[in-house]
Amino acid sequence: MNKVTSTYNIRRYDHTNDRSLRPHSAADEYLLRGLCDQNQSQKKIAIYNDRFGYLSCHLNTRNPTVIITSKGQQCAIERNHKSNSLPIPQFVDPLSSIDPQIETAIIKAPKSLALLELFIQQVIHNSSKELIIIIAFMTRHFSPKLIELSLKYFESADQSIAIKKARLVTLTKKKQAPKLNLIDSITYKEHNYKQYWGVFSSKHIDYATQFLIENLEINLEDKNILDLASGNGVLAKEISLQLPQANIHLIDDSFLAVESAKLNLKGDNIHHHHANNLADIEENSLDLIVSNPPFHLEYELSINPALHLFIECFRCLKATGNFQLVANKHLNYLTHLKQIFRKVEITAENEKFIIYKCSKQITNLPNEGVY
Ligand SMILES: C[S@@+](CC[C@H](N)C(=O)[O-])C[C@H]1O[C@@H](n2cnc3c(N)ncnc32)[C@H](O)[C@@H]1O
């Protein structure tokens, strides 16, 4: 891998329509360059946080192990490999064992330092003594905590000069480090929720989610329910306490979120789906959908992925069903929801959050809160 200039056509394969968003950054380019400089061309590598496959395509001849954290990431990498006529790389999730022969790991730093630590824990406890980790980040995202964290696991953390506003940290001389339990615990309404490091809202149940739980309208007749973008499953859990017999589906794009929800909800009527869409759900089958939908991925903000999910919600709701979602007020979902659903009500709001209840059909005469 001598040339860093791209010979591959890499696309994002997500729902953003913002043309300024690119499928890779200067930090990804710097990782490739850093790998060359380390003169490690023969060594087995692991790749972390490669969102769309820029790194895995460029390093395909090295037969890399690619650690996958989300369904969207896996689909994009597969599509980019196929469209560039490259073999699909070997995927591993971040909780499984990886090849002990791995001697180099390259990590595009995730926003969550807890997730970075989970990555380091995986690779450090599976790999050879000579392990080198190269972490890349855009300088505007740098936090000294990244170095602090690195020095917990390695004697040396060397920072590079900045190129195109990106920087590398190379970690060498692995220390002996204990294997940590990578699960946080949150107590909410007398229940204990568990979640893997790096899953959304690690210190407390998100305040928007709490607002939705406090204002949720549940019909005791509801039989088929979906918690969309379910995170640790707190919304589904709260519903299951009121409707223990209902069939509850939980969908999340993040592997660690789905594995967390599995720790919090179990049962024959609970269905966990690791997916970034509603393809698993039958048309006209749901009585209720609840969601605190995503509006950012790492450092990027966009409501487009959520709007695509809303269209799928319309398809999956029964004619009598409804979709209740909470959002930050500034996102202004109302105009978009009105284009998808026949009836959209605001059921609660405070200074920060707003709850919409959307139905396929107009069942009542419109009143003041109906748009
Ligand atoms: C705002 S958090 C809400 C999590 C949880 N419901 C809660 O309230 O704590 C949004 C969640 O959406 C997930 N997500 C992002 N894109 C998604 C997609 N296309 N399909 C399903 N889930 C997605 C993220 O992994 C994250 O867990």
PDB file of C-alpha atoms and ligand atoms in Angstrom, residues 15 70 195 199-201 204-206 208-210 227-235 251-255 257 275-278 290-297 305-306 309 326, ligand 1:
ATOM      1  CA  HIS A  15     -29.645   8.576   3.512  1.00  0.00           C
ATOM      2  CA  SER A  70     -23.428  -0.995  13.045  1.00  0.00           C
ATOM      3  CA  GLN A 195     -25.607  -1.192  28.550  1.00  0.00           C
ATOM      4  CA  VAL A 199     -24.180   2.899  23.739  1.00  0.00           C
ATOM      5  CA  PHE A 200     -26.312   6.068  23.699  1.00  0.00           C
ATOM      6  CA  SER A 201     -26.679   7.979  27.003  1.00  0.00           C
ATOM      7  CA  HIS A 204     -28.658   8.293  32.802  1.00  0.00           C
ATOM      8  CA  ILE A 205     -31.744   7.539  30.737  1.00  0.00           C
ATOM      9  CA  ASP A 206     -31.872  10.286  28.115  1.00  0.00           C
ATOM     10  CA  ALA A 208     -36.064  13.184  25.914  1.00  0.00           C
ATOM     11  CA  THR A 209     -36.748   9.469  26.409  1.00  0.00           C
ATOM     12  CA  GLN A 210     -37.880  10.115  29.985  1.00  0.00           C
ATOM     13  CA  ASP A 227     -39.441   0.313  19.821  1.00  0.00           C
ATOM     14  CA  LEU A 228     -37.579   1.863  16.895  1.00  0.00           C
ATOM     15  CA  ALA A 229     -33.929   2.947  17.457  1.00  0.00           C
ATOM     16  CA  SER A 230     -34.243   1.166  20.774  1.00  0.00           C
ATOM     17  CA  GLY A 231     -30.793   1.722  22.342  1.00  0.00           C
ATOM     18  CA  ASN A 232     -30.707  -0.176  25.634  1.00  0.00           C
ATOM     19  CA  GLY A 233     -34.432  -0.964  25.266  1.00  0.00           C
ATOM     20  CA  VAL A 234     -35.764   1.335  27.986  1.00  0.00           C
ATOM     21  CA  LEU A 235     -38.911   2.348  26.040  1.00  0.00           C
ATOM     22  CA  ILE A 251     -34.742  -2.410  16.251  1.00  0.00           C
ATOM     23  CA  ASP A 252     -31.361  -0.715  16.469  1.00  0.00           C
ATOM     24  CA  ASP A 253     -28.540  -0.120  14.000  1.00  0.00           C
ATOM     25  CA  SER A 254     -25.872  -0.468  16.693  1.00  0.00           C
ATOM     26  CA  PHE A 255     -24.636  -3.967  17.538  1.00  0.00           C
ATOM     27  CA  ALA A 257     -27.223  -1.347  21.585  1.00  0.00           C
ATOM     28  CA  ALA A 275     -31.095  -3.558  11.579  1.00  0.00           C
ATOM     29  CA  ASN A 276     -31.063  -0.008  10.232  1.00  0.00           C
ATOM     30  CA  ASN A 277     -34.526  -0.261   8.683  1.00  0.00           C
ATOM     31  CA  LEU A 278     -37.905  -1.960   9.190  1.00  0.00           C
ATOM     32  CA  VAL A 290     -42.414   4.406  19.855  1.00  0.00           C
ATOM     33  CA  SER A 291     -39.135   6.136  19.170  1.00  0.00           C
ATOM     34  CA  ASN A 292     -36.543   8.637  20.230  1.00  0.00           C
ATOM     35  CA  PRO A 293     -35.111   8.716  16.692  1.00  0.00           C
ATOM     36  CA  PRO A 294     -31.463   9.317  15.810  1.00  0.00           C
ATOM     37  CA  PHE A 295     -30.434  12.688  14.473  1.00  0.00           C
ATOM     38  CA  HIS A 296     -26.695  12.432  14.662  1.00  0.00           C
ATOM     39  CA  LEU A 297     -24.089   9.898  13.797  1.00  0.00           C
ATOM     40  CA  PRO A 305     -32.047   8.838   8.229  1.00  0.00           C
ATOM     41  CA  ALA A 306     -34.928   9.464  10.673  1.00  0.00           C
ATOM     42  CA  LEU A 309     -37.490   5.463   9.097  1.00  0.00           C
ATOM     43  CA  VAL A 326     -40.053  12.445  20.957  1.00  0.00           C
TER      44      VAL A 326
HETATM   45  C1  LIG B   1     -31.515   8.917  20.373  1.00  0.00           C
HETATM   46  S1  LIG B   1     -30.948   7.248  20.538  1.00  0.00           S
HETATM   47  C2  LIG B   1     -32.332   6.507  21.391  1.00  0.00           C
HETATM   48  C3  LIG B   1     -31.978   5.233  22.099  1.00  0.00           C
HETATM   49  C4  LIG B   1     -33.048   4.702  23.070  1.00  0.00           C
HETATM   50  N1  LIG B   1     -34.333   4.541  22.432  1.00  0.00           N
HETATM   51  C5  LIG B   1     -33.176   5.633  24.240  1.00  0.00           C
HETATM   52  O1  LIG B   1     -34.157   6.359  24.245  1.00  0.00           O
HETATM   53  O2  LIG B   1     -32.294   5.647  25.093  1.00  0.00           O
HETATM   54  C6  LIG B   1     -31.071   6.721  18.875  1.00  0.00           C
HETATM   55  C7  LIG B   1     -30.669   5.286  18.578  1.00  0.00           C
HETATM   56  O3  LIG B   1     -30.865   5.110  17.178  1.00  0.00           O
HETATM   57  C8  LIG B   1     -29.956   4.146  16.705  1.00  0.00           C
HETATM   58  N2  LIG B   1     -29.948   4.269  15.230  1.00  0.00           N
HETATM   59  C9  LIG B   1     -29.263   5.133  14.455  1.00  0.00           C
HETATM   60  N3  LIG B   1     -29.598   4.963  13.159  1.00  0.00           N
HETATM   61  C10 LIG B   1     -30.523   3.988  13.121  1.00  0.00           C
HETATM   62  C11 LIG B   1     -31.247   3.338  12.076  1.00  0.00           C
HETATM   63  N4  LIG B   1     -31.111   3.710  10.782  1.00  0.00           N
HETATM   64  N5  LIG B   1     -32.102   2.350  12.382  1.00  0.00           N
HETATM   65  C12 LIG B   1     -32.261   1.957  13.671  1.00  0.00           C
HETATM   66  N6  LIG B   1     -31.592   2.520  14.711  1.00  0.00           N
HETATM   67  C13 LIG B   1     -30.744   3.532  14.437  1.00  0.00           C
HETATM   68  C14 LIG B   1     -28.680   4.475  17.450  1.00  0.00           C
HETATM   69  O4  LIG B   1     -27.811   3.361  17.469  1.00  0.00           O
HETATM   70  C15 LIG B   1     -29.235   4.856  18.839  1.00  0.00           C
HETATM   71  O5  LIG B   1     -29.238   3.730  19.680  1.00  0.00           O
END
